[in-house]
Coordinates of C-alpha atoms in Angstrom, one line a residue:
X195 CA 21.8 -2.3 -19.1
X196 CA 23.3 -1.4 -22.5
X197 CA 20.6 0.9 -23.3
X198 CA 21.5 4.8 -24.3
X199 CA 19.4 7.7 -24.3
X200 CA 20.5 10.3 -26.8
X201 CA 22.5 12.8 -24.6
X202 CA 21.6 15.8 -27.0
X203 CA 18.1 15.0 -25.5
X204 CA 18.6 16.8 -22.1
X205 CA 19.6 20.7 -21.5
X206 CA 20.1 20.9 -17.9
X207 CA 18.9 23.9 -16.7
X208 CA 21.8 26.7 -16.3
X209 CA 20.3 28.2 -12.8
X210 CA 20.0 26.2 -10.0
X211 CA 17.3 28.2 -7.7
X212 CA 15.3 26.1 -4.7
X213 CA 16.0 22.1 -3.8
X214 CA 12.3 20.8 -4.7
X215 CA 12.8 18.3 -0.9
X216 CA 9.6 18.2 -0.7
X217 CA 8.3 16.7 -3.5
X218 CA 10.7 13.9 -3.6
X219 CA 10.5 13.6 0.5
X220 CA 13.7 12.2 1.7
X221 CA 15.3 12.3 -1.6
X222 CA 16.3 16.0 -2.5
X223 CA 18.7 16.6 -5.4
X224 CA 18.9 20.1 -6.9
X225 CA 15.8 20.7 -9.4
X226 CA 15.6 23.9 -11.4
X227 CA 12.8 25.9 -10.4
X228 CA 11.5 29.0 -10.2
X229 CA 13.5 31.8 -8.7
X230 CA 12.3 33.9 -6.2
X231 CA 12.3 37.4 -7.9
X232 CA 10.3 36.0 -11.1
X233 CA 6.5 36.1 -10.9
X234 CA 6.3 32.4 -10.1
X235 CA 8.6 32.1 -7.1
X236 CA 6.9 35.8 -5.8
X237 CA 3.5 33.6 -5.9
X238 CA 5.0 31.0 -3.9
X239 CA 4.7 28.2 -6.3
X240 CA 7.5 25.9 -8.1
X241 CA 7.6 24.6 -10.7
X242 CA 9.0 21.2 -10.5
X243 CA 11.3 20.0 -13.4
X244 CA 12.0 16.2 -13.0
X245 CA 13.7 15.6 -16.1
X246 CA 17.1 14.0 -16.1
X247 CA 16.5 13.1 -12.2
X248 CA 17.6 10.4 -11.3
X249 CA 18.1 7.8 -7.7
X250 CA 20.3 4.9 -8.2
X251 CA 18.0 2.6 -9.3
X252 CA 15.3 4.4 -11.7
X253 CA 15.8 7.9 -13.7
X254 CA 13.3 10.0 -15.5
X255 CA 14.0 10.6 -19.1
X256 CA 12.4 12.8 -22.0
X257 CA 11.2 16.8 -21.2
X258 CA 7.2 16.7 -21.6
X259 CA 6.3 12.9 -22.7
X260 CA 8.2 11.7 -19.6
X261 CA 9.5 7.9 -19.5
X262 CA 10.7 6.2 -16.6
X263 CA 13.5 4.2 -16.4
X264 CA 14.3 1.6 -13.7
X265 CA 16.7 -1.0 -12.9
X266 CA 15.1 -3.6 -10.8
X267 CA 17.1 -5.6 -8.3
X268 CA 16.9 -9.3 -7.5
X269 CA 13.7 -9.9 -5.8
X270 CA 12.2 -6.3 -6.3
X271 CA 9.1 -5.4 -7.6
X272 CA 7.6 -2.6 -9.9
X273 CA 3.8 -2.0 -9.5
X274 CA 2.0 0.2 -12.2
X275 CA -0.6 0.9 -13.8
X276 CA -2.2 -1.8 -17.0
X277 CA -0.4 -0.6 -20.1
X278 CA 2.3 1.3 -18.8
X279 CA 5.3 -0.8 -19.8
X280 CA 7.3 0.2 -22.5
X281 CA 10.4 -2.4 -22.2
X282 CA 11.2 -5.3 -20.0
X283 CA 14.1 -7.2 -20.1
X284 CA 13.7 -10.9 -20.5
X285 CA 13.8 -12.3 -16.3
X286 CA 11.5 -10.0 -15.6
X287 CA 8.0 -11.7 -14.6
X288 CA 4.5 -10.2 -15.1
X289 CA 1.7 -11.1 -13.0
X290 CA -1.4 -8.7 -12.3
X291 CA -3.5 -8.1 -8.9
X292 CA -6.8 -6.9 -8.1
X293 CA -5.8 -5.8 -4.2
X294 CA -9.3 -7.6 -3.3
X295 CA -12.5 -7.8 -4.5
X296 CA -14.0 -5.1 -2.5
X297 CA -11.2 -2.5 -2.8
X298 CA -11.1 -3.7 -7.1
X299 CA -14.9 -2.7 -6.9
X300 CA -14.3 0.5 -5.2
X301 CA -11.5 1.9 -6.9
X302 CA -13.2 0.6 -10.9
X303 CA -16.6 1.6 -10.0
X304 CA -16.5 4.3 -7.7
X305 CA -13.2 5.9 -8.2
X306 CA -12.8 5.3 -11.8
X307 CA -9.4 3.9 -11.8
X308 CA -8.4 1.0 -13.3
X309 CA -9.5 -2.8 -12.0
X310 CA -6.3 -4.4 -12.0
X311 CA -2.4 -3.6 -11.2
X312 CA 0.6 -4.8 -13.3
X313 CA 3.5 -6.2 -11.8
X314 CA 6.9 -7.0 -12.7
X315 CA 9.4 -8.3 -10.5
X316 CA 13.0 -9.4 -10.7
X317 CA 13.1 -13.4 -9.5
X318 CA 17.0 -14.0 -11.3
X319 CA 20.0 -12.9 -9.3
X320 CA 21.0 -9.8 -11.2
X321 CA 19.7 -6.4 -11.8
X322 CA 17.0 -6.3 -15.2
X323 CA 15.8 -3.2 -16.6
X324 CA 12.3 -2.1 -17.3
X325 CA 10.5 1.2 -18.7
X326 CA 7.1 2.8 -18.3
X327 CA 5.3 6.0 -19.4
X328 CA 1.7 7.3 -18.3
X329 CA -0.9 6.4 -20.2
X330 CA -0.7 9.9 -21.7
X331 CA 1.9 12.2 -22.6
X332 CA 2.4 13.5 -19.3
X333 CA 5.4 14.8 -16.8
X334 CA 6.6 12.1 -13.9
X335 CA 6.3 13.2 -10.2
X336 CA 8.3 11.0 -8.3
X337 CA 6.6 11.3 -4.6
X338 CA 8.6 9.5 -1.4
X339 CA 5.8 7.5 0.5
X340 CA 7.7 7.6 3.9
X341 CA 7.1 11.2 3.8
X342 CA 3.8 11.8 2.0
X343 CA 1.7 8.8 3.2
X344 CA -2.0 9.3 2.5
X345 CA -1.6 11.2 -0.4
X346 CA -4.6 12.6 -2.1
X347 CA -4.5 12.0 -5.6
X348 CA -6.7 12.8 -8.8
X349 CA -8.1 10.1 -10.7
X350 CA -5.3 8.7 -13.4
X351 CA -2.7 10.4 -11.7
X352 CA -0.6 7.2 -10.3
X353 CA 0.6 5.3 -12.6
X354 CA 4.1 3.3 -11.1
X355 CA 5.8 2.4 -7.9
X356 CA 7.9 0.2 -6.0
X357 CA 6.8 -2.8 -4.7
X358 CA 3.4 -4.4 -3.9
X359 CA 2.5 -2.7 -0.1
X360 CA 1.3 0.1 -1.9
X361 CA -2.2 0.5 -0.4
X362 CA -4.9 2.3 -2.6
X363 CA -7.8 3.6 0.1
X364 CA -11.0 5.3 -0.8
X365 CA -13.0 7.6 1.2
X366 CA -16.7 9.0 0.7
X367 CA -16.8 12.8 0.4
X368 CA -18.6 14.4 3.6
X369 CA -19.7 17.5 1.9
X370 CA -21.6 18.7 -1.4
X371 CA -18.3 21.3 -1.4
X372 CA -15.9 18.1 -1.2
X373 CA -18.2 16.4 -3.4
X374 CA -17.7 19.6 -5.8
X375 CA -14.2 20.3 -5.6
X376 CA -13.0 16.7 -6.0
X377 CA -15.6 16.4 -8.7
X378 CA -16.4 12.4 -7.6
X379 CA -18.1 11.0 -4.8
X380 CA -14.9 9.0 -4.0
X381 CA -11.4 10.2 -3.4
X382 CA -8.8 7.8 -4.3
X383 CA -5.8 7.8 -1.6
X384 CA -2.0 6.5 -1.7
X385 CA -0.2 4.8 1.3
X386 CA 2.5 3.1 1.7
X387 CA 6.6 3.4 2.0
X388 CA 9.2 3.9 -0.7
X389 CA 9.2 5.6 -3.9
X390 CA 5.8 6.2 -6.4
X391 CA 5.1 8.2 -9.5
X392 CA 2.6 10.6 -10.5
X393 CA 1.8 11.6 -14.1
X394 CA 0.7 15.4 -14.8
X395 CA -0.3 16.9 -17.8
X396 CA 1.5 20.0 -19.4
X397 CA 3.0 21.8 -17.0
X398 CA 2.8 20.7 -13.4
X399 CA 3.4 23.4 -10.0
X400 CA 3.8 22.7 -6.8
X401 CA 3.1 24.7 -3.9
X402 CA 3.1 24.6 0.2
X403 CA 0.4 25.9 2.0
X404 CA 0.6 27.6 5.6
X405 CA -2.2 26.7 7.8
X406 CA -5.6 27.7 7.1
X407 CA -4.0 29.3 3.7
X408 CA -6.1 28.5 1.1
X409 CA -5.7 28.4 -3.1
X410 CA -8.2 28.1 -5.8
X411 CA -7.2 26.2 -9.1
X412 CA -9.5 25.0 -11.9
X413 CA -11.7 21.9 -10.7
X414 CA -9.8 19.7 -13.5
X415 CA -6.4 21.1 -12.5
X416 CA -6.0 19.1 -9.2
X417 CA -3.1 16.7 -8.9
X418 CA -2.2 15.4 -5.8
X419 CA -2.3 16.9 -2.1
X420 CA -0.9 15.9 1.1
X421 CA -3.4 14.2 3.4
X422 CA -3.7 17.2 5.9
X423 CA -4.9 19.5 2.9
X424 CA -8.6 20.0 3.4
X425 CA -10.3 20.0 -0.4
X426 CA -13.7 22.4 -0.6
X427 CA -15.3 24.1 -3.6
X428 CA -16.8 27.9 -4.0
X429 CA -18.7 29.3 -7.4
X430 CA -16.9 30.2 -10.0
X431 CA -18.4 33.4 -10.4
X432 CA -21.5 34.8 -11.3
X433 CA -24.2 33.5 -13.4
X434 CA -22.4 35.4 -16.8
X435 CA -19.4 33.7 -15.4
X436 CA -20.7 30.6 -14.9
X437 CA -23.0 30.6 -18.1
X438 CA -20.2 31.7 -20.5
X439 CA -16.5 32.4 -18.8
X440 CA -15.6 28.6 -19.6
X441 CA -14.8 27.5 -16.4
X442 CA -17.8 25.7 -15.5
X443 CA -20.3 26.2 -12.2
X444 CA -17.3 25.7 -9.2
X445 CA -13.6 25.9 -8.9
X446 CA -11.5 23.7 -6.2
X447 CA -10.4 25.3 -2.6
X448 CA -7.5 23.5 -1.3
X449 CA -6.8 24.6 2.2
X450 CA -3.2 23.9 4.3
X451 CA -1.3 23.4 6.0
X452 CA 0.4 20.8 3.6
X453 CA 1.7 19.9 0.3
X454 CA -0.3 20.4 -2.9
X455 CA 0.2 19.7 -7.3
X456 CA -1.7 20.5 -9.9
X457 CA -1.7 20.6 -13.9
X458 CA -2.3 22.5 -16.9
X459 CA -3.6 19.3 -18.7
X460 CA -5.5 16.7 -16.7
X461 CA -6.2 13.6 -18.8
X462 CA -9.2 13.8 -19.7
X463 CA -8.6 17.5 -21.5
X464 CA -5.9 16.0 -23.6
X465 CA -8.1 13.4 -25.0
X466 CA -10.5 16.1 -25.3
X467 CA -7.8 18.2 -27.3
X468 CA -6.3 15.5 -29.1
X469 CA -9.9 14.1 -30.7
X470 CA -10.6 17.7 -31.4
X471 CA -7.4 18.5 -33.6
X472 CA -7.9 14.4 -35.4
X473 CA -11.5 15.4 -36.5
X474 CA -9.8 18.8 -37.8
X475 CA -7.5 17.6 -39.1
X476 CA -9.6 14.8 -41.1
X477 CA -12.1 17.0 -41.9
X478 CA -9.7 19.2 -43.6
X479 CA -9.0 16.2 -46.5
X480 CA -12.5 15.9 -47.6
X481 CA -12.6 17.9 -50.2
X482 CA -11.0 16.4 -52.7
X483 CA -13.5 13.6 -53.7
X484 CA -15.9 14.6 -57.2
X485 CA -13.8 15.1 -60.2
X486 CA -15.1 11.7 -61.7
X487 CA -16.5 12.8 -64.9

């Protein structure tokens, strides 16, 4: 590809703390994280930054309105989500699956992702480039699927991956505490092999729990969780807490052992913000109109 990205555009981090492995499953390069002695690593969280990452056949590109950038090999194919695609070089064919009638049913009606999946794949005898961004200005997770098959994810949260034996599952929630803490009926699950990518709003932390360890985090602030993680809900608070502290009637329990992500800025909240500053932002030109006279 003859495409650049500005190089001024990245500032690699100076300190080099934890390899993020896990995240990435097999594939482990040096991510700047939080070091132990600050009040991040002390909690036992990380704080995963992807930019500039890159495999031999995709990179990440861009600090908080992430883009992913992949060069696609003869007979290889990129699944993502319906809009995603930024650039794709001319070779590159598009074709679009429902993965069934019953699972496109579940996972639109149910699940509230989206009915069909967007594929392009490389049919010519050469490597062709392609780029796609979440839906939403978002960081990019890349998760290995050999590793982390199963996943748990949060609805909106994949957006790209390789090939087309990605398998999206759904599974009924057994509990009203399941039910509250994965705020749907239906919990949306990713299987398969090989590389896939998550999107997460604002700033996106990572953290392994031990067995039976368990972690609260905002009901709107889960990501993604590895399938052993066990997902439960407890009150917020009081009733003044729950009336009036904001944070609704229940927060998430995520219990280990396993893997677990979440966000500062789930989809749904930047919509929420970004309608919220257009209507102020309109509202402050309207005064301007009488003066006819």
């Amino acid at each position: 590809s003859s495409l650049l990205f500005p190089s001024s555009c990245f500032k690699r981090a100076a300190k080099m703390a934890v390899p993020v492995a896990a995240v990435m499953g097999e594939y482990s390069p040096n991510i700047p994280t939080a070091e132990a002695a600050t009040p991040l690593g002390m909690a036992g969280l990380l704080l995963p930054d992807c930019s500039d990452q890159f495999q031999d056949t995709w990179e990440i590109l861009g600090r908080d309105s992430q883009m992913l950038f992949v060069s696609v090999n003869p007979g290889e194919e990129v699944t993502m989500q319906p809009g995603s695609m930024i650039h794709a070089a001319r070779g590159l064919e598009a074709d679009v699956s429902t993965g069934g009638c019953n699972d496109c049913f579940k996972r639109s009606c149910c699940a509230g992702e989206e009915m069909f999946r967007l594929h392009y794949k490389n049919n010519t005898s050469g490597a062709l480039s392609l780029s796609v961004t979440p839906p939403f200005p978002a960081k990019v997770v890349p998760i290995n699927l050999t590793r982390y098959t199963g996943m748990k994810i949060a609805t909106g949260a994949f957006f790209a991956g390789f090939g087309r034996d990605l398998k999206f599952d759904f599974f009924m929630v057994r509990s009203l505490g399941a039910l509250l803490g994965a705020g749907n009926l239906f919990m949306s699950t990713l299987s398969g092999t090989g590389m896939v990518f998550l999107a997460g709003g604002g700033t996106v932390i990572q953290k392994f729990l031990a067995p039976g360890e368990s972690y609260v985090i905002a009901s709107d602030a889960f990501m993604a969780a590895e399938s052993s993680v066990n997902i439960t809900a407890r009150k917020t608070g009081g009733c003044g807490v729950m009336c009036c502290g904001g944070e609704g009637l229940v927060n998430t329990v995520l219990q280990g052992p396993g893997m677990i992500l979440f966000q500062s800025m789930d989809v749904t909240k930047a919509a929420l913000n970004y309608v919220t500053v257009t209507q102020s932002n309109n509202g402050g030109d309207g005064g301007g109109g009488g003066g006819g006279g």
